[in-house]
Every structure is written in structure tokens, then in C-alpha cells.
Short mmCIF file of N, CA and C in Angstrom, two decimals:
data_model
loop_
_atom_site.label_atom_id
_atom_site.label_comp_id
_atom_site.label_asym_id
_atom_site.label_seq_id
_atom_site.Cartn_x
_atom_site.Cartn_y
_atom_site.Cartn_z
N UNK A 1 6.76 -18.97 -30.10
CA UNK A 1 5.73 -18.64 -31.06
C UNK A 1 5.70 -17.13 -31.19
N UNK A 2 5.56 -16.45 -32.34
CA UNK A 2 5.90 -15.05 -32.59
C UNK A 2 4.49 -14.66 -33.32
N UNK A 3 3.77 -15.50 -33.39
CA UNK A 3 2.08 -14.85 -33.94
C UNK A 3 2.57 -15.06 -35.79
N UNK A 4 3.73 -16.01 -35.80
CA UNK A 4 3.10 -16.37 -37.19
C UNK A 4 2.54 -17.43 -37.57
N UNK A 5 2.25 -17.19 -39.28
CA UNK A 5 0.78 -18.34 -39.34
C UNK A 5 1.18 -19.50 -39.76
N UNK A 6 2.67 -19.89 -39.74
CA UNK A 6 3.01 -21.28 -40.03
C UNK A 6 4.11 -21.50 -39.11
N UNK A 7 4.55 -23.00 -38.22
CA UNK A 7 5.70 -22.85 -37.50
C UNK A 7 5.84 -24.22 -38.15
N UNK A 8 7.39 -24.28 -37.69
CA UNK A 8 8.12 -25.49 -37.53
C UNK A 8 7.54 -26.33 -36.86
N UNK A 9 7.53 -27.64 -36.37
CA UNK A 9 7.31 -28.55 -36.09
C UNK A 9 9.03 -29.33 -35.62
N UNK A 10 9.05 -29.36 -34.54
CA UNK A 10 10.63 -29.84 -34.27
C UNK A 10 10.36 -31.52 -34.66
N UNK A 11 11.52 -32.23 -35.54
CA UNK A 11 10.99 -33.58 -35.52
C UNK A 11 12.56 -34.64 -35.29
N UNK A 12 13.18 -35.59 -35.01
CA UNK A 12 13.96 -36.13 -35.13
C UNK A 12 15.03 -36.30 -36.18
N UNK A 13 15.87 -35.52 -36.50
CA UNK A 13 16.58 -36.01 -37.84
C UNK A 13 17.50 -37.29 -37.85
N UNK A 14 17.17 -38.03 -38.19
CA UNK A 14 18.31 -39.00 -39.05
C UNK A 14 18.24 -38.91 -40.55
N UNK A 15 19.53 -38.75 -40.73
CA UNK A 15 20.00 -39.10 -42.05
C UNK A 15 19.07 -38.69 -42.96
N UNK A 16 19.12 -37.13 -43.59
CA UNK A 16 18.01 -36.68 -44.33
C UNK A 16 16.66 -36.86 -44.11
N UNK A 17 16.22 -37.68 -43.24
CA UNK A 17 14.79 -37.94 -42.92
C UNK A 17 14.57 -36.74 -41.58
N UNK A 18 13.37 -37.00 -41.36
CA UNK A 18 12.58 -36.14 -40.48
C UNK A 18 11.96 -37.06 -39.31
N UNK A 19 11.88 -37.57 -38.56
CA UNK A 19 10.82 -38.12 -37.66
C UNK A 19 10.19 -37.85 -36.40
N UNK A 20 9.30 -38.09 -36.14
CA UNK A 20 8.19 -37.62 -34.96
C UNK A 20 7.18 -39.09 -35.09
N UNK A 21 7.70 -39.57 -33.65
CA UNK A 21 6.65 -40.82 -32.78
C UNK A 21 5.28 -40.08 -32.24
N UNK A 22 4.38 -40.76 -32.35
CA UNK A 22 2.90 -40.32 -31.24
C UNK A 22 2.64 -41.59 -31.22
N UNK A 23 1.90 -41.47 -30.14
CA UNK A 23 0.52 -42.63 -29.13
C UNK A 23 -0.30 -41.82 -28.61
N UNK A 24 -1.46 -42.33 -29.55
CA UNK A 24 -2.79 -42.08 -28.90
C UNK A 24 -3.93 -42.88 -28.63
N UNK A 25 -5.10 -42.78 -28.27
CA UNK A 25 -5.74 -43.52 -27.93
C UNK A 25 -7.25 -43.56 -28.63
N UNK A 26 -7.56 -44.69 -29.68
CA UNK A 26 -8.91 -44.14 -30.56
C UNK A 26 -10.16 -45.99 -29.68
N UNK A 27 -11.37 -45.25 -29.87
CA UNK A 27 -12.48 -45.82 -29.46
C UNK A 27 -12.85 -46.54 -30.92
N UNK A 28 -12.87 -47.87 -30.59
CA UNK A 28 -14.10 -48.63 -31.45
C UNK A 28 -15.26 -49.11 -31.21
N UNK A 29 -15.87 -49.94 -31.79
CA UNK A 29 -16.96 -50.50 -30.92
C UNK A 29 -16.79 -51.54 -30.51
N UNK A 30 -15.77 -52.03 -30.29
CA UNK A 30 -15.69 -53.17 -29.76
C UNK A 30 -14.51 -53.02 -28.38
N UNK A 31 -14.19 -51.86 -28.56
CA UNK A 31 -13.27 -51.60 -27.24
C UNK A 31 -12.14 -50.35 -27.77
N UNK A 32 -11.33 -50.07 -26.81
CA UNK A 32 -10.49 -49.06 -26.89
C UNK A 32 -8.80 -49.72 -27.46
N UNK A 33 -8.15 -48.96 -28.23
CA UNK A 33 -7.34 -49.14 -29.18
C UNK A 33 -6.08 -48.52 -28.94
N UNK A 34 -5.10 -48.72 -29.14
CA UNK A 34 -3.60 -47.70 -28.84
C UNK A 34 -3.22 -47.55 -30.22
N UNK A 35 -3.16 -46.68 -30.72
CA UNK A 35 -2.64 -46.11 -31.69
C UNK A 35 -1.19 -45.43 -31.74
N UNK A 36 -0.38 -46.60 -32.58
CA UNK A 36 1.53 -46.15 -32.24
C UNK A 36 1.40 -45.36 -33.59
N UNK A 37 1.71 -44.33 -34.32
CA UNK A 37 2.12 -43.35 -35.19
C UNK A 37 3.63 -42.33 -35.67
N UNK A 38 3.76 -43.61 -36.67
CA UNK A 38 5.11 -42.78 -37.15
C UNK A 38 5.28 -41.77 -38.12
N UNK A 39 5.63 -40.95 -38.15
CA UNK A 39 5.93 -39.47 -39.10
C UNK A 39 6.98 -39.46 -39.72
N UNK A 40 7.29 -39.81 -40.89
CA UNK A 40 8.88 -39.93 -41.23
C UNK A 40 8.71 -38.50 -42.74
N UNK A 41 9.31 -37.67 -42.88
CA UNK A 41 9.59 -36.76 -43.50
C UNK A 41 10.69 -36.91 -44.64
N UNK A 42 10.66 -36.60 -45.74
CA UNK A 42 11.92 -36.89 -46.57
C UNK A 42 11.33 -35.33 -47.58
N UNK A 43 12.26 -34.40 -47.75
CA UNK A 43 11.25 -33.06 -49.03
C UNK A 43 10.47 -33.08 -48.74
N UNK A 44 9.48 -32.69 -49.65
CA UNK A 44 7.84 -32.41 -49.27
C UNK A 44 7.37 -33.84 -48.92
N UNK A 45 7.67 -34.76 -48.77
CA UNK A 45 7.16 -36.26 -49.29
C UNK A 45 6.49 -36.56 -47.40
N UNK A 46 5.41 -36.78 -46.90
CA UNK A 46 5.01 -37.18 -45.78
C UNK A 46 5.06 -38.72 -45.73
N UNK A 47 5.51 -39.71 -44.88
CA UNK A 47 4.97 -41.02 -44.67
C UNK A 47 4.19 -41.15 -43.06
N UNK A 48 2.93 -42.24 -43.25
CA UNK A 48 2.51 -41.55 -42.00
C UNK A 48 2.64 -43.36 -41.43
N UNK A 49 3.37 -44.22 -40.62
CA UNK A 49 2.98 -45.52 -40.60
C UNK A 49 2.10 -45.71 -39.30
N UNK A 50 1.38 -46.50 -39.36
CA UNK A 50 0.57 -46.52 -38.18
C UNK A 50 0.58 -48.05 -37.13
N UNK A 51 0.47 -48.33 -36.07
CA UNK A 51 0.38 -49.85 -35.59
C UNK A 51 -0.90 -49.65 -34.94
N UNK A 52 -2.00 -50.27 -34.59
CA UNK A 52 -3.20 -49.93 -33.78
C UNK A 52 -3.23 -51.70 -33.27
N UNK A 53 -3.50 -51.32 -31.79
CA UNK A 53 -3.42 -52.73 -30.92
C UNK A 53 -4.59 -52.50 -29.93
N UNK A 54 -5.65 -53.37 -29.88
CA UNK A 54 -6.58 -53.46 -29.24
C UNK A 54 -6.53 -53.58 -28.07
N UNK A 55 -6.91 -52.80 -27.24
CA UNK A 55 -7.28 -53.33 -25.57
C UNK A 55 -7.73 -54.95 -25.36
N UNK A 56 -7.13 -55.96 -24.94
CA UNK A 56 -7.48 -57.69 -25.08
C UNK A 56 -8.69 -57.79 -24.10
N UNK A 57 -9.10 -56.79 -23.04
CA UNK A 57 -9.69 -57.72 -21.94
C UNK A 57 -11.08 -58.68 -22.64
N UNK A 58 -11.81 -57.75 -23.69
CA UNK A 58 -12.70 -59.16 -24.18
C UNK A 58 -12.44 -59.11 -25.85
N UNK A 59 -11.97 -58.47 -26.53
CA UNK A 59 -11.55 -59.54 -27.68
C UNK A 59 -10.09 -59.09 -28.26
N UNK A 60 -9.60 -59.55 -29.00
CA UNK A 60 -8.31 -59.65 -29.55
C UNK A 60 -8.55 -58.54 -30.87
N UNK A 61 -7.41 -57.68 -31.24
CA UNK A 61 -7.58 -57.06 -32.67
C UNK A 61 -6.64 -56.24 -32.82
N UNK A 62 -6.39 -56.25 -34.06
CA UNK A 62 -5.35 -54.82 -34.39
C UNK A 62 -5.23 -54.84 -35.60
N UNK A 63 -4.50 -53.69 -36.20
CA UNK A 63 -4.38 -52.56 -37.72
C UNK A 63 -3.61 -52.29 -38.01
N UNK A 64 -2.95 -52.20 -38.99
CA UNK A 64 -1.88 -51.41 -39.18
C UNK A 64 -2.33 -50.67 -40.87
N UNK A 65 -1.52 -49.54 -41.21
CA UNK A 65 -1.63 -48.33 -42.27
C UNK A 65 -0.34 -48.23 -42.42
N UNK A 66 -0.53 -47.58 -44.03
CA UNK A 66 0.53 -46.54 -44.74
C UNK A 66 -0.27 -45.18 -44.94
N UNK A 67 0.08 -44.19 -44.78
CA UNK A 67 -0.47 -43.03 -45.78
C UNK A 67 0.74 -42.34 -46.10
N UNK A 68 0.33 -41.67 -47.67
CA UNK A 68 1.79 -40.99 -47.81
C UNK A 68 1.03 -39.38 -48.40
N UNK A 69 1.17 -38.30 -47.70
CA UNK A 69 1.31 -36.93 -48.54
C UNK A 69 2.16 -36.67 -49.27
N UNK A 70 1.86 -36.29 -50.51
CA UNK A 70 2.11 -35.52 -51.80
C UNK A 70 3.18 -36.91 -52.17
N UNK A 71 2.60 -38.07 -52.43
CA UNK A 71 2.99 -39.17 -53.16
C UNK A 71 3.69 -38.51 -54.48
N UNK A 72 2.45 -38.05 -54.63
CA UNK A 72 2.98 -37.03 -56.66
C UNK A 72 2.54 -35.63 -56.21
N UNK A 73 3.55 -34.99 -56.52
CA UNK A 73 3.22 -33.50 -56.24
C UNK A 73 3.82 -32.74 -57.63
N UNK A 74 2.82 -32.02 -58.13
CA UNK A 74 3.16 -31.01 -59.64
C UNK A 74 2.84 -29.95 -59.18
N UNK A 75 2.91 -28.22 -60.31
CA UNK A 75 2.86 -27.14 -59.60
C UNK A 75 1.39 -27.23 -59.20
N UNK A 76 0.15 -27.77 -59.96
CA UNK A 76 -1.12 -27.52 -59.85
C UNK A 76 -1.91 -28.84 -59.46
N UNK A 77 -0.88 -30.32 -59.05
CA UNK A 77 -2.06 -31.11 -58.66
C UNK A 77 -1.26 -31.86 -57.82
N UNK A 78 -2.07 -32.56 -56.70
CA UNK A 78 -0.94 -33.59 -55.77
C UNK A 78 -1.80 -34.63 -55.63
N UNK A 79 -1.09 -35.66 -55.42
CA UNK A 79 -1.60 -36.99 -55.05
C UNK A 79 -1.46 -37.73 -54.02
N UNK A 80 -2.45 -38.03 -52.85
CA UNK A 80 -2.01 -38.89 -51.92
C UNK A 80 -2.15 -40.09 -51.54
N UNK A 81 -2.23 -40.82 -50.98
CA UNK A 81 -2.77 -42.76 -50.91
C UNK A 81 -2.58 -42.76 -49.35
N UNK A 82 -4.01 -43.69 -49.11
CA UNK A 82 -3.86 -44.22 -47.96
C UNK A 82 -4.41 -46.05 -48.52
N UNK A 83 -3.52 -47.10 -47.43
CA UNK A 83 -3.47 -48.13 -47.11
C UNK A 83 -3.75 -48.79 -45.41
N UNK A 84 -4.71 -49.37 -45.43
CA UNK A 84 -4.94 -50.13 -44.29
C UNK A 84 -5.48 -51.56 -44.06
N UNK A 85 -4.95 -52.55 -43.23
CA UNK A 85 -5.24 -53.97 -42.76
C UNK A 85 -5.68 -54.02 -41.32
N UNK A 86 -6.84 -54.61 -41.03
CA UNK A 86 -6.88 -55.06 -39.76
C UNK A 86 -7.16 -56.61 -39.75
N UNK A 87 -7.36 -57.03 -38.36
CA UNK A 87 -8.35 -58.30 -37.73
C UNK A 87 -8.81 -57.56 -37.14
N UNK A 88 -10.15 -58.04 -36.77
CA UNK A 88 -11.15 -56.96 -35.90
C UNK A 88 -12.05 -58.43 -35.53
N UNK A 89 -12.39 -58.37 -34.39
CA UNK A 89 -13.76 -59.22 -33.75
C UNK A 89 -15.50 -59.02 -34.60
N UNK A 90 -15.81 -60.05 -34.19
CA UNK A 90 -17.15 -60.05 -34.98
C UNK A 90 -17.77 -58.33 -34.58
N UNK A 91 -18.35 -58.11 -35.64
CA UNK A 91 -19.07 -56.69 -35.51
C UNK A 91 -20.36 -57.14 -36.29
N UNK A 92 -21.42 -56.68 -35.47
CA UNK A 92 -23.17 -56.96 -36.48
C UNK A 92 -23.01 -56.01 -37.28
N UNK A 93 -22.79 -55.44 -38.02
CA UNK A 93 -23.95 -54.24 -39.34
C UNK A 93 -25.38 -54.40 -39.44
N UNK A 94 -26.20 -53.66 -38.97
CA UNK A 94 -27.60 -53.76 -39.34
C UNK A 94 -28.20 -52.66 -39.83
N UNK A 95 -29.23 -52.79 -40.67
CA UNK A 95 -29.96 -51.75 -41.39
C UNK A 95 -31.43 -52.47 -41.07
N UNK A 96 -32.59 -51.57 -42.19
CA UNK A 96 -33.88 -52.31 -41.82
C UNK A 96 -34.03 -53.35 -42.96
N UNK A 97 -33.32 -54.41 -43.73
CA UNK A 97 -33.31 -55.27 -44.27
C UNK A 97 -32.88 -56.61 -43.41
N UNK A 98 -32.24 -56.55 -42.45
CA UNK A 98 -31.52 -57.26 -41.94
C UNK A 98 -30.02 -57.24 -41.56
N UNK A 99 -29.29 -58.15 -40.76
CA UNK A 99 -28.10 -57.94 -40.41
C UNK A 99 -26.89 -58.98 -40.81
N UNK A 100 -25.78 -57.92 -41.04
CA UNK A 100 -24.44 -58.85 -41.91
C UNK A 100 -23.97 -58.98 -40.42
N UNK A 101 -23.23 -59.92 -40.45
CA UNK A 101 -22.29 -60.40 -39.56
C UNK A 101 -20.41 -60.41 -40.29
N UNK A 102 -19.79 -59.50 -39.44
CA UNK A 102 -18.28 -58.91 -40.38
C UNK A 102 -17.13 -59.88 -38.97
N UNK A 103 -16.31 -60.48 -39.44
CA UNK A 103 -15.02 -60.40 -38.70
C UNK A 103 -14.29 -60.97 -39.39
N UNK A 104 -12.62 -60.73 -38.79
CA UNK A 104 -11.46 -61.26 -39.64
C UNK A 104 -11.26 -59.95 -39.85
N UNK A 105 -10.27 -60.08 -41.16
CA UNK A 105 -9.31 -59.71 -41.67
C UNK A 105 -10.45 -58.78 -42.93
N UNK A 106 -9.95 -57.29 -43.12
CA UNK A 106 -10.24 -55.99 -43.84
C UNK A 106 -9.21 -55.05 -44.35
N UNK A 107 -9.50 -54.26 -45.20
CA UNK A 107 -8.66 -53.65 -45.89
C UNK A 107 -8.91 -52.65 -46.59
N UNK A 108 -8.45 -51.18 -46.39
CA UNK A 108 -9.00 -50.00 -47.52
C UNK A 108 -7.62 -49.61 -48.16
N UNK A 109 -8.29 -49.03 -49.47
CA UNK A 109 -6.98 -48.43 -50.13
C UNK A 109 -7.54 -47.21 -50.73
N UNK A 110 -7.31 -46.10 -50.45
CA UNK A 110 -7.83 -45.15 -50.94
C UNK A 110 -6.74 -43.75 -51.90
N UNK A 111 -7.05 -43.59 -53.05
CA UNK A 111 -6.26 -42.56 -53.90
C UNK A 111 -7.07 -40.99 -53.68
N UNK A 112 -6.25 -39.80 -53.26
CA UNK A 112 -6.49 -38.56 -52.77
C UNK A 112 -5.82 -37.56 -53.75
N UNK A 113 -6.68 -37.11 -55.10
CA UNK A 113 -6.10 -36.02 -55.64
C UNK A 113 -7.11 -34.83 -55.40
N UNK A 114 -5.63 -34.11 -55.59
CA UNK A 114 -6.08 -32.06 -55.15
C UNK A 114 -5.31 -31.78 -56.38
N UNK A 115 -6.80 -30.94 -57.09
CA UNK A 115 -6.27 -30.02 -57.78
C UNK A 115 -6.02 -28.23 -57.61
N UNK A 116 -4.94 -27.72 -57.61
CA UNK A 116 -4.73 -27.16 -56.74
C UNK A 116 -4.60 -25.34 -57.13
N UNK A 117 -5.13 -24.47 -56.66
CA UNK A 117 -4.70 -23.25 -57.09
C UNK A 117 -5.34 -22.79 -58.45
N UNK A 118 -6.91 -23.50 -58.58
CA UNK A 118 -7.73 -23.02 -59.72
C UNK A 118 -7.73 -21.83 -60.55
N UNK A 119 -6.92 -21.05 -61.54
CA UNK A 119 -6.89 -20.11 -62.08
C UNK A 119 -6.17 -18.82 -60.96
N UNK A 120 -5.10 -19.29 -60.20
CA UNK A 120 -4.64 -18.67 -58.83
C UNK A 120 -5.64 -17.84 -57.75
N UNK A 121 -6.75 -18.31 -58.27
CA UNK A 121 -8.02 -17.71 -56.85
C UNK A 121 -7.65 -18.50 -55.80
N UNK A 122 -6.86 -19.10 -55.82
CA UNK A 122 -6.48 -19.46 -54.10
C UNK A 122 -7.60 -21.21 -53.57
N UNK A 123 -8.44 -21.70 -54.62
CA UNK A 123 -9.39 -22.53 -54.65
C UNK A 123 -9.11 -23.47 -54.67
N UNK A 124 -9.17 -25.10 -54.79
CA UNK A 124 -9.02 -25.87 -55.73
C UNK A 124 -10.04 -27.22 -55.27
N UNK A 125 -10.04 -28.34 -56.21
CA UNK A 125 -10.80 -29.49 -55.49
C UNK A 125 -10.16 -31.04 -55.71
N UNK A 126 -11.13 -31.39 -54.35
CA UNK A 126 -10.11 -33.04 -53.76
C UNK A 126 -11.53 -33.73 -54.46
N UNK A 127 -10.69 -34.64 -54.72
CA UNK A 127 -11.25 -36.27 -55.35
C UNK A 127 -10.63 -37.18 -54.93
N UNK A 128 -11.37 -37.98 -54.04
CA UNK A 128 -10.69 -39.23 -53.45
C UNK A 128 -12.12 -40.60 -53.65
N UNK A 129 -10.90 -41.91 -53.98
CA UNK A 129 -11.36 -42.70 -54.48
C UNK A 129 -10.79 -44.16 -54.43
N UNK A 130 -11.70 -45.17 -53.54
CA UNK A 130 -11.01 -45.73 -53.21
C UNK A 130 -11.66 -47.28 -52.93
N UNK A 131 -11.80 -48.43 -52.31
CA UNK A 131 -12.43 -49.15 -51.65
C UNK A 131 -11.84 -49.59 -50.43
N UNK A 132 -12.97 -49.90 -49.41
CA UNK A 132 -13.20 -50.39 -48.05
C UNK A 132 -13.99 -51.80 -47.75
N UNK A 133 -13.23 -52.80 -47.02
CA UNK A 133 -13.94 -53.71 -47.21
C UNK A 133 -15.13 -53.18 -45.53
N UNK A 134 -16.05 -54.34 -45.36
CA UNK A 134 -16.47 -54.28 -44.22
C UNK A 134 -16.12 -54.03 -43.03
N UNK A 135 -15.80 -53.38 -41.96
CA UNK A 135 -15.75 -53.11 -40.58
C UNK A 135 -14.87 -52.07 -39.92
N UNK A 136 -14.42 -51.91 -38.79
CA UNK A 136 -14.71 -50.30 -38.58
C UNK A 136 -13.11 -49.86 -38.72
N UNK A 137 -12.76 -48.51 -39.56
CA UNK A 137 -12.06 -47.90 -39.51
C UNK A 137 -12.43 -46.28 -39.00
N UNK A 138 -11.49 -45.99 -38.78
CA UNK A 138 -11.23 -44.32 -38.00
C UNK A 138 -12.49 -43.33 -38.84
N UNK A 139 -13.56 -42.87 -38.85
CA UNK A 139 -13.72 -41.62 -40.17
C UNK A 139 -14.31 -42.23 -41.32
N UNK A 140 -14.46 -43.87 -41.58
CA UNK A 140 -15.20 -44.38 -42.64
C UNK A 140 -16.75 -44.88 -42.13
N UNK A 141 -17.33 -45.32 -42.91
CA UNK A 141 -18.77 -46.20 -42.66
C UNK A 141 -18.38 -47.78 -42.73
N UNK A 142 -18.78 -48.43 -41.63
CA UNK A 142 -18.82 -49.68 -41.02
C UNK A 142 -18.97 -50.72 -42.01
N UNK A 143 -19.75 -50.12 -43.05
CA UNK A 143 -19.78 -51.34 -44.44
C UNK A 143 -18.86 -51.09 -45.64
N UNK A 144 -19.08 -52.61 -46.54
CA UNK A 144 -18.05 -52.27 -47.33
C UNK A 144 -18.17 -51.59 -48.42
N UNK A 145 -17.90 -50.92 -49.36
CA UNK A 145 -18.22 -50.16 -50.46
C UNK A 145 -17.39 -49.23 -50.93
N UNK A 146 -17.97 -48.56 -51.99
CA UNK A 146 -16.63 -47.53 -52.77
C UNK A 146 -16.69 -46.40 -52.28
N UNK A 147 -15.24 -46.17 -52.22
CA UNK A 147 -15.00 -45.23 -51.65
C UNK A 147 -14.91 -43.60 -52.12
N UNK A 148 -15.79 -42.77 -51.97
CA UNK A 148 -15.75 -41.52 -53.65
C UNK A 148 -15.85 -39.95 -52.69
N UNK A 149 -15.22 -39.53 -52.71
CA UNK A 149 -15.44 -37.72 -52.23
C UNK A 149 -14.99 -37.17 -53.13
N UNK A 150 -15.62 -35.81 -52.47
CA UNK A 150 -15.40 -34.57 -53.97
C UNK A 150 -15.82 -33.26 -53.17
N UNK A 151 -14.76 -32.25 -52.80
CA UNK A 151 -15.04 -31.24 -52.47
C UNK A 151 -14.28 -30.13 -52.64
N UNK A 152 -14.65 -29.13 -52.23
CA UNK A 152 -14.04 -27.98 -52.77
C UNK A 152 -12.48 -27.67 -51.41
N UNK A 153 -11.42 -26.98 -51.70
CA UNK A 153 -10.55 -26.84 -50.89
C UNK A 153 -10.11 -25.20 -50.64
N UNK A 154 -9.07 -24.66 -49.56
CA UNK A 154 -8.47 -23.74 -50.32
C UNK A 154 -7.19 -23.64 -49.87
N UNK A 155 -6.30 -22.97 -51.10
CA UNK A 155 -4.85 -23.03 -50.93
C UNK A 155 -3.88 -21.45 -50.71
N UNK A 156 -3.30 -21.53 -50.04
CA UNK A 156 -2.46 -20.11 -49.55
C UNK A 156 -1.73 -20.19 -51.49
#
């Protein structure tokens, strides 16, 4: 490391591709999870695949994902997508109306555009938009509904 502000990332090459394996370990509420994570690189193009396998001692579950960076990439806007499936064990949802009861099989699909480099002030903004069915993913809300952000970014 030489104190600059971007490095390489060493990753596996095969055959024009790029790759880098991880395992990590994410918390649900229903127990602890192994998270297998593949990185496959091709140009700017990111694929991110994911396997997530539940700890069994009291219930059964697992996930799997696609996400892809800069799906569509132009000089001033990019596009990204994420895809995900699980089974997951019964989970309550409750509010002060009363309580849903969620298990089985779920699914989000979410579209991620950046517009990028606003009039070259270095600015730009994300719009992502998407749906989630009921129950728990990484960073979302536990119920099901549409999926909508909008914020400001900034770009070198």
C-alpha cells in the first residue's frame, strides 16, 4: 500500500474473468446463517452470486441472490439489479393492528439507477426500485412492499 486512494484488489483470473470467493457469517432472527459469496468480474461488469445456508439446530432455511454492478453503464448513468429467493421458517410480523404470520418461500427484485456526474460537480442521484415479498432479508424491512429510494451520491 503506497497511501493511494484506490488499490487493486488481487482476484482469481480465469479466462478473461476476475474471481474472488468469501464466507461470512450474517444473523437473522431466526438463527445464524453462512453466507458463500462469489465475485466474478468481466470489464466494468460486477456479478455478485450469493448461497446463504442456515444454521439447522432449530429450523431449516436458506437464500440464494444475483446482483450485478453497472448491468448498463453510459458516460452519465448506470444501472444495477439485485435478485433474491429464500425458504425461511415461520417469522411473526407484528405492528399495533395485529400480527401476520410469514413462512416459505420469498423473493426481491430490485432495479438501482445512478445518475451520474450532475453538470460535472462531482454529484449525482440513485433511484432504486423494486419489490420485496414478506420476510427477512440483509438491510430490508421484514414486510412485504415496494421497494423505492432516492438519494443524493458523489462521484470522483
Amino acid at each position: 500500500w503506497n497511501g493511494e486512494i484506490r488499490s487493486e484488489i488481487p482476484m482469481i483470473r480465469i479466462r478473461g474473468l476476475k474471481y474472488l470467493p468469501s464466507l461470512r457469517i450474517g444473523l437473522t432472527p431466526y438463527g445464524t446463517e453462512f453466507i458463500q459469496e462469489n465475485y466474478i468480474k468481466k470489464g466494468k461488469r460486477l456479478h455478485i452470486l450469493s448461497l446463504r445456508i442456515g444454521e439447522s439446530t432449530f429450523h431449516q432455511f436458506w437464500g440464494m441472490g444475483w446482483e450485478c454492478l453497472n448491468l448498463l453503464d453510459r458516460k452519465n448513468f448506470c444501472l444495477d439489479s439485485r435478485i433474491n429467493f429464500w425458504n425461511q421458517p415461520e417469522l411473526i410480523l407484528g405492528n399495533g393492528e395485529g400480527f401476520v404470520r410469514h413462512h416459505g418461500w420469498g423473493g426481491s427484485a430490485v432495479l438501482t439507477g445512478h445518475l451520474k456526474n450532475i453538470k460535472s460537480l462531482g454529484i449525482g442521484v440513485l433511484l432504486e426500485l423494486g419489490y420485496k415479498t414478506a420476510g427477512f432479508l440483509e438491510g430490508e424491512p421484514l414486510q412485504k412492499g415496494i421497494v423505492f429510494r432516492m438519494g443524493l451520491t458523489y462521484w470522483e
